[in-house]
PDB file of C-alpha atoms in Angstrom:
ATOM      1  CA  MET P   1       1.193 -21.801 -33.360  1.00 67.00           C
ATOM      2  CA  SER P   2       3.686 -18.947 -33.120  1.00 85.00           C
ATOM      3  CA  GLY P   3       5.597 -17.982 -29.861  1.00 87.00           C
ATOM      4  CA  ASN P   4       5.350 -14.784 -28.020  1.00 95.00           C
ATOM      5  CA  VAL P   5       8.597 -12.992 -28.829  1.00 97.00           C
ATOM      6  CA  ARG P   6       6.488  -9.837 -29.799  1.00 97.00           C
ATOM      7  CA  LEU P   7       4.885 -10.043 -26.331  1.00 98.00           C
ATOM      8  CA  LEU P   8       8.305  -9.985 -24.743  1.00 98.00           C
ATOM      9  CA  SER P   9       9.430  -7.000 -26.708  1.00 97.00           C
ATOM     10  CA  ASP P  10       6.207  -5.097 -26.132  1.00 98.00           C
ATOM     11  CA  THR P  11       6.417  -5.798 -22.339  1.00 98.00           C
ATOM     12  CA  LEU P  12       9.975  -4.488 -22.104  1.00 98.00           C
ATOM     13  CA  ALA P  13       9.011  -1.474 -24.233  1.00 98.00           C
ATOM     14  CA  ALA P  14       6.014  -0.695 -21.956  1.00 98.00           C
ATOM     15  CA  ALA P  15       8.218  -0.671 -18.895  1.00 98.00           C
ATOM     16  CA  LYS P  16      10.600   1.744 -20.708  1.00 97.00           C
ATOM     17  CA  GLU P  17       7.658   3.929 -21.512  1.00 97.00           C
ATOM     18  CA  GLU P  18       6.826   4.033 -17.884  1.00 96.00           C
ATOM     19  CA  GLY P  19      10.341   5.220 -17.193  1.00 96.00           C
ATOM     20  CA  ARG P  20      11.442   2.179 -15.356  1.00 97.00           C
ATOM     21  CA  SER P  21      13.213  -1.192 -15.707  1.00 97.00           C
ATOM     22  CA  ALA P  22      11.354  -4.449 -16.140  1.00 98.00           C
ATOM     23  CA  LEU P  23      11.340  -6.923 -13.357  1.00 98.00           C
ATOM     24  CA  ILE P  24      12.360 -10.389 -14.585  1.00 98.00           C
ATOM     25  CA  ALA P  25      11.965 -13.320 -12.141  1.00 98.00           C
ATOM     26  CA  TYR P  26      13.550 -16.732 -12.393  1.00 96.00           C
ATOM     27  CA  LEU P  27      12.013 -19.881 -10.913  1.00 97.00           C
ATOM     28  CA  PRO P  28      12.925 -23.515 -11.703  1.00 97.00           C
ATOM     29  CA  ALA P  29      10.195 -25.837 -13.128  1.00 97.00           C
ATOM     30  CA  GLY P  30       9.268 -28.684 -10.823  1.00 97.00           C
ATOM     31  CA  PHE P  31      10.281 -26.903  -7.606  1.00 96.00           C
ATOM     32  CA  PRO P  32       9.079 -27.729  -4.970  1.00 96.00           C
ATOM     33  CA  THR P  33       6.755 -29.751  -7.189  1.00 96.00           C
ATOM     34  CA  VAL P  34       5.470 -29.252 -10.775  1.00 97.00           C
ATOM     35  CA  ASP P  35       2.167 -27.816  -9.517  1.00 97.00           C
ATOM     36  CA  GLY P  36       3.945 -25.836  -6.796  1.00 97.00           C
ATOM     37  CA  GLY P  37       6.268 -24.390  -9.371  1.00 97.00           C
ATOM     38  CA  ILE P  38       3.420 -23.294 -11.562  1.00 98.00           C
ATOM     39  CA  GLU P  39       1.811 -21.455  -8.661  1.00 98.00           C
ATOM     40  CA  ALA P  40       5.093 -19.768  -7.853  1.00 98.00           C
ATOM     41  CA  VAL P  41       5.467 -18.420 -11.383  1.00 98.00           C
ATOM     42  CA  LYS P  42       1.879 -17.154 -11.316  1.00 98.00           C
ATOM     43  CA  ALA P  43       2.554 -15.604  -7.883  1.00 98.00           C
ATOM     44  CA  ALA P  44       5.752 -13.865  -9.127  1.00 98.00           C
ATOM     45  CA  ILE P  45       3.698 -12.200 -11.922  1.00 98.00           C
ATOM     46  CA  GLU P  46       0.730 -11.325  -9.789  1.00 98.00           C
ATOM     47  CA  GLY P  47       3.188  -9.819  -7.212  1.00 98.00           C
ATOM     48  CA  GLY P  48       4.777  -7.538  -9.829  1.00 98.00           C
ATOM     49  CA  ALA P  49       7.183  -9.324 -12.144  1.00 98.00           C
ATOM     50  CA  ASP P  50       6.844  -8.448 -15.781  1.00 98.00           C
ATOM     51  CA  VAL P  51       8.462 -11.411 -17.266  1.00 98.00           C
ATOM     52  CA  VAL P  52       9.478 -14.867 -15.841  1.00 98.00           C
ATOM     53  CA  GLU P  53      12.260 -17.185 -16.786  1.00 98.00           C
ATOM     54  CA  VAL P  54      11.432 -20.814 -15.983  1.00 98.00           C
ATOM     55  CA  GLY P  55      14.408 -22.867 -15.447  1.00 96.00           C
ATOM     56  CA  LEU P  56      14.884 -26.297 -16.932  1.00 96.00           C
ATOM     57  CA  PRO P  57      16.565 -28.223 -14.026  1.00 94.00           C
ATOM     58  CA  HIS P  58      19.910 -29.715 -15.013  1.00 86.00           C
ATOM     59  CA  SER P  59      22.181 -32.157 -13.137  1.00 78.00           C
ATOM     60  CA  ASP P  60      25.427 -30.206 -14.077  1.00 71.00           C
ATOM     61  CA  PRO P  61      24.596 -26.509 -14.137  1.00 62.00           C
ATOM     62  CA  VAL P  62      27.572 -24.316 -14.975  1.00 61.00           C
ATOM     63  CA  LEU P  63      26.035 -20.880 -14.208  1.00 64.00           C
ATOM     64  CA  ASP P  64      23.891 -21.641 -11.221  1.00 66.00           C
ATOM     65  CA  GLY P  65      24.964 -21.211  -7.535  1.00 77.00           C
ATOM     66  CA  PRO P  66      24.173 -23.386  -4.570  1.00 85.00           C
ATOM     67  CA  VAL P  67      20.632 -22.111  -3.995  1.00 89.00           C
ATOM     68  CA  ILE P  68      19.392 -22.818  -7.413  1.00 89.00           C
ATOM     69  CA  GLN P  69      21.200 -26.038  -7.532  1.00 89.00           C
ATOM     70  CA  THR P  70      19.474 -27.164  -4.461  1.00 91.00           C
ATOM     71  CA  ALA P  71      16.084 -26.406  -6.036  1.00 93.00           C
ATOM     72  CA  ASP P  72      17.139 -28.208  -9.215  1.00 92.00           C
ATOM     73  CA  ASP P  73      18.102 -31.270  -7.211  1.00 92.00           C
ATOM     74  CA  ILE P  74      14.644 -31.364  -5.538  1.00 92.00           C
ATOM     75  CA  ALA P  75      12.927 -30.981  -8.991  1.00 94.00           C
ATOM     76  CA  LEU P  76      15.085 -33.762 -10.617  1.00 92.00           C
ATOM     77  CA  ARG P  77      14.485 -36.096  -7.717  1.00 95.00           C
ATOM     78  CA  GLY P  78      10.786 -35.411  -8.094  1.00 95.00           C
ATOM     79  CA  GLY P  79      11.126 -36.576 -11.675  1.00 96.00           C
ATOM     80  CA  VAL P  80      10.624 -33.324 -13.544  1.00 96.00           C
ATOM     81  CA  ARG P  81      10.714 -33.749 -17.329  1.00 97.00           C
ATOM     82  CA  ILE P  82      10.779 -31.306 -20.291  1.00 97.00           C
ATOM     83  CA  ALA P  83       7.002 -31.916 -20.737  1.00 98.00           C
ATOM     84  CA  ASP P  84       6.607 -30.474 -17.172  1.00 98.00           C
ATOM     85  CA  VAL P  85       8.573 -27.433 -18.142  1.00 98.00           C
ATOM     86  CA  MET P  86       6.393 -26.825 -21.124  1.00 98.00           C
ATOM     87  CA  ARG P  87       3.304 -27.290 -18.966  1.00 98.00           C
ATOM     88  CA  THR P  88       4.684 -24.756 -16.476  1.00 98.00           C
ATOM     89  CA  VAL P  89       5.176 -22.287 -19.268  1.00 98.00           C
ATOM     90  CA  GLY P  90       1.817 -22.962 -20.778  1.00 98.00           C
ATOM     91  CA  GLU P  91      -0.290 -22.776 -17.556  1.00 98.00           C
ATOM     92  CA  ALA P  92       1.512 -19.719 -16.204  1.00 98.00           C
ATOM     93  CA  HIS P  93       1.170 -17.794 -19.509  1.00 98.00           C
ATOM     94  CA  ALA P  94      -2.487 -18.805 -19.872  1.00 98.00           C
ATOM     95  CA  ALA P  95      -3.286 -17.651 -16.387  1.00 98.00           C
ATOM     96  CA  THR P  96      -1.412 -14.365 -16.489  1.00 98.00           C
ATOM     97  CA  GLY P  97      -0.838 -13.213 -20.173  1.00 98.00           C
ATOM     98  CA  ALA P  98       2.758 -12.508 -19.190  1.00 98.00           C
ATOM     99  CA  PRO P  99       5.759 -13.442 -21.370  1.00 98.00           C
ATOM    100  CA  ILE P 100       7.382 -16.602 -20.115  1.00 98.00           C
ATOM    101  CA  LEU P 101      10.890 -17.838 -21.286  1.00 98.00           C
ATOM    102  CA  VAL P 102      12.785 -20.951 -20.614  1.00 98.00           C
ATOM    103  CA  MET P 103      16.352 -20.854 -19.313  1.00 96.00           C
ATOM    104  CA  THR P 104      18.238 -23.937 -20.216  1.00 95.00           C
ATOM    105  CA  TYR P 105      21.610 -25.407 -20.946  1.00 93.00           C
ATOM    106  CA  TRP P 106      22.028 -26.679 -24.487  1.00 95.00           C
ATOM    107  CA  ASN P 107      22.384 -30.332 -23.737  1.00 94.00           C
ATOM    108  CA  PRO P 108      18.802 -31.215 -22.896  1.00 96.00           C
ATOM    109  CA  ILE P 109      17.595 -29.373 -26.094  1.00 97.00           C
ATOM    110  CA  ASP P 110      20.092 -31.139 -28.203  1.00 96.00           C
ATOM    111  CA  ARG P 111      18.998 -34.519 -26.811  1.00 96.00           C
ATOM    112  CA  TYR P 112      15.253 -33.653 -27.107  1.00 97.00           C
ATOM    113  CA  GLY P 113      15.520 -32.291 -30.603  1.00 98.00           C
ATOM    114  CA  VAL P 114      15.612 -28.594 -31.616  1.00 98.00           C
ATOM    115  CA  GLU P 115      12.582 -28.691 -33.833  1.00 97.00           C
ATOM    116  CA  ARG P 116      10.536 -30.569 -31.241  1.00 98.00           C
ATOM    117  CA  PHE P 117      11.546 -28.225 -28.437  1.00 98.00           C
ATOM    118  CA  THR P 118      10.928 -24.961 -30.293  1.00 98.00           C
ATOM    119  CA  ALA P 119       7.563 -26.201 -31.633  1.00 98.00           C
ATOM    120  CA  GLU P 120       6.450 -27.303 -28.149  1.00 98.00           C
ATOM    121  CA  LEU P 121       7.655 -24.156 -26.508  1.00 98.00           C
ATOM    122  CA  ALA P 122       5.745 -21.973 -29.016  1.00 98.00           C
ATOM    123  CA  GLU P 123       2.666 -24.167 -28.701  1.00 97.00           C
ATOM    124  CA  ALA P 124       2.770 -23.527 -24.942  1.00 98.00           C
ATOM    125  CA  GLY P 125       2.837 -19.756 -25.587  1.00 98.00           C
ATOM    126  CA  GLY P 126       6.456 -19.302 -24.543  1.00 98.00           C
ATOM    127  CA  ALA P 127       8.305 -16.166 -25.527  1.00 98.00           C
ATOM    128  CA  GLY P 128      11.709 -17.657 -26.042  1.00 98.00           C
ATOM    129  CA  CYS P 129      14.791 -19.237 -24.466  1.00 98.00           C
ATOM    130  CA  ILE P 130      17.883 -18.093 -22.550  1.00 97.00           C
ATOM    131  CA  LEU P 131      20.790 -20.263 -23.610  1.00 96.00           C
ATOM    132  CA  PRO P 132      23.864 -19.464 -21.273  1.00 92.00           C
ATOM    133  CA  ASP P 133      26.165 -22.123 -22.720  1.00 92.00           C
ATOM    134  CA  LEU P 134      25.363 -22.135 -26.418  1.00 94.00           C
ATOM    135  CA  PRO P 135      28.194 -20.455 -28.360  1.00 95.00           C
ATOM    136  CA  VAL P 136      26.894 -17.931 -30.958  1.00 96.00           C
ATOM    137  CA  GLN P 137      28.990 -19.498 -33.637  1.00 95.00           C
ATOM    138  CA  GLU P 138      27.150 -22.929 -32.991  1.00 96.00           C
ATOM    139  CA  SER P 139      23.713 -21.440 -32.669  1.00 97.00           C
ATOM    140  CA  ALA P 140      22.539 -21.351 -36.367  1.00 97.00           C
ATOM    141  CA  LEU P 141      20.244 -24.370 -36.173  1.00 97.00           C
ATOM    142  CA  TRP P 142      18.560 -23.126 -32.928  1.00 98.00           C
ATOM    143  CA  ARG P 143      18.141 -19.636 -34.292  1.00 98.00           C
ATOM    144  CA  GLU P 144      16.520 -20.946 -37.478  1.00 98.00           C
ATOM    145  CA  HIS P 145      13.981 -22.957 -35.548  1.00 98.00           C
ATOM    146  CA  ALA P 146      13.404 -20.278 -32.951  1.00 98.00           C
ATOM    147  CA  GLU P 147      12.730 -17.642 -35.510  1.00 97.00           C
ATOM    148  CA  LYS P 148      10.358 -19.951 -37.368  1.00 97.00           C
ATOM    149  CA  HIS P 149       8.348 -20.406 -34.281  1.00 98.00           C
ATOM    150  CA  GLY P 150       8.295 -16.848 -33.084  1.00 97.00           C
ATOM    151  CA  LEU P 151      10.700 -17.312 -30.133  1.00 98.00           C
ATOM    152  CA  ALA P 152      13.414 -14.990 -28.766  1.00 98.00           C
ATOM    153  CA  THR P 153      17.008 -16.253 -28.496  1.00 98.00           C
ATOM    154  CA  VAL P 154      18.556 -14.582 -25.431  1.00 98.00           C
ATOM    155  CA  PHE P 155      22.329 -14.928 -25.107  1.00 97.00           C
ATOM    156  CA  VAL P 156      24.412 -14.092 -22.087  1.00 95.00           C
ATOM    157  CA  VAL P 157      27.205 -11.584 -22.074  1.00 95.00           C
ATOM    158  CA  ALA P 158      29.804 -11.144 -19.276  1.00 91.00           C
ATOM    159  CA  PRO P 159      32.248  -8.435 -18.118  1.00 91.00           C
ATOM    160  CA  SER P 160      34.970 -10.512 -19.674  1.00 90.00           C
ATOM    161  CA  SER P 161      33.286 -10.198 -23.122  1.00 91.00           C
ATOM    162  CA  LYS P 162      35.389  -7.991 -25.582  1.00 94.00           C
ATOM    163  CA  ASP P 163      33.615  -5.334 -27.526  1.00 95.00           C
ATOM    164  CA  GLU P 164      33.994  -7.310 -30.842  1.00 95.00           C
ATOM    165  CA  ARG P 165      32.488 -10.348 -29.174  1.00 95.00           C
ATOM    166  CA  LEU P 166      29.681  -8.338 -27.695  1.00 97.00           C
ATOM    167  CA  ALA P 167      28.738  -7.176 -31.245  1.00 97.00           C
ATOM    168  CA  GLU P 168      28.819 -10.676 -32.395  1.00 97.00           C
ATOM    169  CA  ILE P 169      26.579 -11.889 -29.676  1.00 97.00           C
ATOM    170  CA  THR P 170      24.046  -9.071 -29.821  1.00 97.00           C
ATOM    171  CA  ALA P 171      23.681  -9.299 -33.584  1.00 97.00           C
ATOM    172  CA  ALA P 172      22.691 -12.910 -33.258  1.00 97.00           C
ATOM    173  CA  GLY P 173      20.286 -12.552 -30.278  1.00 97.00           C
ATOM    174  CA  SER P 174      16.726 -11.267 -29.865  1.00 97.00           C
ATOM    175  CA  GLY P 175      14.335 -10.359 -27.234  1.00 98.00           C
ATOM    176  CA  PHE P 176      16.984  -8.994 -24.808  1.00 98.00           C
ATOM    177  CA  VAL P 177      20.532  -9.452 -23.916  1.00 98.00           C
ATOM    178  CA  TYR P 178      21.288 -11.066 -20.504  1.00 96.00           C
ATOM    179  CA  ALA P 179      24.176  -9.197 -19.000  1.00 95.00           C
ATOM    180  CA  ALA P 180      25.754 -11.128 -16.180  1.00 90.00           C
ATOM    181  CA  SER P 181      26.895  -8.544 -13.625  1.00 76.00           C
ATOM    182  CA  LEU P 182      29.980 -10.461 -12.616  1.00 61.00           C
ATOM    183  CA  MET P 183      32.102 -13.502 -13.408  1.00 44.00           C
ATOM    184  CA  GLY P 184      30.936 -16.499 -11.483  1.00 44.00           C
ATOM    185  CA  VAL P 185      27.689 -18.350 -10.606  1.00 41.00           C
ATOM    186  CA  THR P 186      24.274 -17.083  -9.569  1.00 46.00           C
ATOM    187  CA  GLY P 187      23.514 -16.096  -6.056  1.00 44.00           C
ATOM    188  CA  THR P 188      22.552 -13.341  -3.672  1.00 46.00           C
ATOM    189  CA  ARG P 189      25.173 -10.836  -2.768  1.00 44.00           C
ATOM    190  CA  ALA P 190      25.789  -7.891  -0.541  1.00 46.00           C
ATOM    191  CA  SER P 191      26.272  -5.580  -3.432  1.00 50.00           C
ATOM    192  CA  VAL P 192      25.913  -5.529  -7.147  1.00 58.00           C
ATOM    193  CA  SER P 193      29.162  -5.610  -9.126  1.00 55.00           C
ATOM    194  CA  SER P 194      30.287  -2.286 -10.361  1.00 71.00           C
ATOM    195  CA  GLN P 195      31.200  -4.119 -13.571  1.00 81.00           C
ATOM    196  CA  ALA P 196      27.552  -4.367 -14.478  1.00 89.00           C
ATOM    197  CA  GLU P 197      27.018  -0.682 -15.500  1.00 91.00           C
ATOM    198  CA  ASP P 198      30.099  -0.653 -17.703  1.00 92.00           C
ATOM    199  CA  LEU P 199      28.998  -3.986 -19.382  1.00 94.00           C
ATOM    200  CA  VAL P 200      25.562  -2.486 -20.049  1.00 96.00           C
ATOM    201  CA  ARG P 201      27.201   0.650 -21.575  1.00 96.00           C
ATOM    202  CA  ARG P 202      29.447  -1.402 -23.817  1.00 96.00           C
ATOM    203  CA  THR P 203      26.568  -3.794 -24.824  1.00 97.00           C
ATOM    204  CA  ARG P 204      24.211  -0.932 -25.636  1.00 97.00           C
ATOM    205  CA  ALA P 205      26.897   0.466 -27.970  1.00 97.00           C
ATOM    206  CA  THR P 206      26.384  -2.585 -30.184  1.00 97.00           C
ATOM    207  CA  THR P 207      22.585  -2.969 -30.139  1.00 97.00           C
ATOM    208  CA  ASP P 208      19.093  -1.407 -29.741  1.00 96.00           C
ATOM    209  CA  THR P 209      17.920  -4.627 -28.057  1.00 97.00           C
ATOM    210  CA  PRO P 210      17.100  -4.237 -24.324  1.00 98.00           C
ATOM    211  CA  VAL P 211      19.878  -5.146 -21.946  1.00 98.00           C
ATOM    212  CA  CYS P 212      18.846  -6.792 -18.670  1.00 97.00           C
ATOM    213  CA  VAL P 213      21.167  -7.439 -15.759  1.00 95.00           C
ATOM    214  CA  GLY P 214      21.197 -10.563 -13.578  1.00 90.00           C
ATOM    215  CA  LEU P 215      23.459 -12.345 -11.050  1.00 78.00           C
ATOM    216  CA  GLY P 216      23.481 -10.829  -7.532  1.00 79.00           C
ATOM    217  CA  VAL P 217      20.305  -8.838  -7.240  1.00 87.00           C
ATOM    218  CA  SER P 218      18.426  -9.789  -4.160  1.00 89.00           C
ATOM    219  CA  ASN P 219      16.717  -6.889  -2.565  1.00 92.00           C
ATOM    220  CA  PRO P 220      14.719  -3.774  -3.524  1.00 94.00           C
ATOM    221  CA  ALA P 221      17.657  -1.425  -3.030  1.00 92.00           C
ATOM    222  CA  GLN P 222      19.858  -3.456  -5.386  1.00 91.00           C
ATOM    223  CA  ALA P 223      17.010  -3.702  -7.845  1.00 94.00           C
ATOM    224  CA  ALA P 224      16.709   0.157  -7.718  1.00 94.00           C
ATOM    225  CA  GLU P 225      20.535   0.482  -8.179  1.00 92.00           C
ATOM    226  CA  VAL P 226      20.564  -1.750 -11.386  1.00 94.00           C
ATOM    227  CA  ALA P 227      17.362  -0.173 -12.688  1.00 95.00           C
ATOM    228  CA  ARG P 228      19.154   3.199 -13.066  1.00 94.00           C
ATOM    229  CA  PHE P 229      21.139   1.777 -15.948  1.00 94.00           C
ATOM    230  CA  ALA P 230      19.589  -1.488 -17.187  1.00 96.00           C
ATOM    231  CA  ASP P 231      16.424  -2.136 -19.125  1.00 98.00           C
ATOM    232  CA  GLY P 232      15.599  -5.014 -16.943  1.00 98.00           C
ATOM    233  CA  VAL P 233      16.490  -6.384 -13.588  1.00 97.00           C
ATOM    234  CA  ILE P 234      16.855 -10.228 -13.379  1.00 96.00           C
ATOM    235  CA  VAL P 235      16.305 -11.817  -9.878  1.00 95.00           C
ATOM    236  CA  GLY P 236      16.447 -15.628  -9.333  1.00 92.00           C
ATOM    237  CA  SER P 237      18.328 -16.958  -6.260  1.00 92.00           C
ATOM    238  CA  ALA P 238      16.438 -14.580  -3.955  1.00 94.00           C
ATOM    239  CA  PHE P 239      13.071 -16.057  -5.089  1.00 96.00           C
ATOM    240  CA  VAL P 240      14.312 -19.614  -4.790  1.00 96.00           C
ATOM    241  CA  LYS P 241      15.827 -18.936  -1.304  1.00 95.00           C
ATOM    242  CA  ARG P 242      12.420 -17.567  -0.095  1.00 96.00           C
ATOM    243  CA  MET P 243      10.807 -20.759  -1.190  1.00 96.00           C
ATOM    244  CA  LEU P 244      13.525 -22.897   0.323  1.00 95.00           C
ATOM    245  CA  ASP P 245      13.187 -21.110   3.683  1.00 96.00           C
ATOM    246  CA  ALA P 246       9.410 -21.248   3.841  1.00 96.00           C
ATOM    247  CA  PRO P 247       7.785 -23.734   6.238  1.00 96.00           C
ATOM    248  CA  ASP P 248       5.594 -25.259   3.498  1.00 96.00           C
ATOM    249  CA  ASP P 249       4.774 -25.016  -0.225  1.00 95.00           C
ATOM    250  CA  ALA P 250       1.890 -22.535   0.258  1.00 96.00           C
ATOM    251  CA  ALA P 251       3.938 -20.170   2.349  1.00 97.00           C
ATOM    252  CA  GLY P 252       6.696 -20.452  -0.300  1.00 97.00           C
ATOM    253  CA  VAL P 253       4.299 -19.199  -3.012  1.00 97.00           C
ATOM    254  CA  GLU P 254       3.179 -16.318  -0.866  1.00 98.00           C
ATOM    255  CA  ALA P 255       6.814 -15.442  -0.107  1.00 98.00           C
ATOM    256  CA  VAL P 256       7.504 -15.233  -3.858  1.00 98.00           C
ATOM    257  CA  ARG P 257       4.465 -13.008  -4.296  1.00 98.00           C
ATOM    258  CA  ALA P 258       5.708 -10.779  -1.538  1.00 98.00           C
ATOM    259  CA  LEU P 259       9.252 -10.438  -2.885  1.00 98.00           C
ATOM    260  CA  ALA P 260       7.938  -9.701  -6.273  1.00 98.00           C
ATOM    261  CA  GLY P 261       6.027  -6.789  -4.837  1.00 98.00           C
ATOM    262  CA  GLU P 262       9.105  -5.492  -3.029  1.00 97.00           C
ATOM    263  CA  LEU P 263      11.331  -5.797  -6.036  1.00 98.00           C
ATOM    264  CA  ALA P 264       8.636  -4.174  -8.220  1.00 98.00           C
ATOM    265  CA  LYS P 265       8.883  -1.043  -6.013  1.00 97.00           C
ATOM    266  CA  GLY P 266      12.623  -1.196  -6.314  1.00 96.00           C
ATOM    267  CA  VAL P 267      12.653  -1.068 -10.134  1.00 96.00           C
ATOM    268  CA  ARG P 268      10.372   1.881  -9.806  1.00 95.00           C
ATOM    269  CA  GLY P 269      12.669   3.639  -7.461  1.00 89.00           C
ATOM    270  CA  GLN P 270      10.122   3.459  -4.574  1.00 89.00           C
ATOM    271  CA  VAL P 271      12.506   2.352  -1.904  1.00 81.00           C
TER     272      VAL P 271
END
């Protein structure tokens, strides 16, 4: 079975045709439980997210801030496994028809086996993988298997990336480019870094692949701000915080649905 890289590309293109940015939500698998995480992903899409990144919880995340680390700890203590991540992708995609990616550090894939991981992700209907710590120059094996199984390979670029490096990264990636709006870890912030717009401009100079901005976007006004210059707006910590703050799992799912609706208005400039 082939993965859904084409669905991802078509979804981003459809948002562009509507004259807006796509809304991309991030939620970790297994949080607050495996079933609860699946419901949260479905709620994000039903609320207005175009694409969802499902996080593979990791004990030593290098990019994730305290909010997502807390959720990952809950998921890991609950015994979440890669099979649960695949189930989350599969059930959420089957229920919504939306493109679902996995965001993961390289070590779990390396231990699991690249061929096995890509084959199972494609079988689940996944659209691809975001790999924040896999260097492009070490990615040939991954890209070979991802391409074979119809999966996007999304690399992360940062404000510190030189133009030559940006060209190298964008030439190797597919689906979209994840532009980290600032140096540091994920988390909600009072304002979105001014470096983000310059990074998008420099990245676009190297590729026609959509450029989506993450790190720091937490409310509709910030989503609208980023949507002015990016092809997609990525929101993670704000969704997770809504779930952490909710009195129970059901309320957390509804909080995700509500935030997705608010942010969907933001990317459409309706704030």
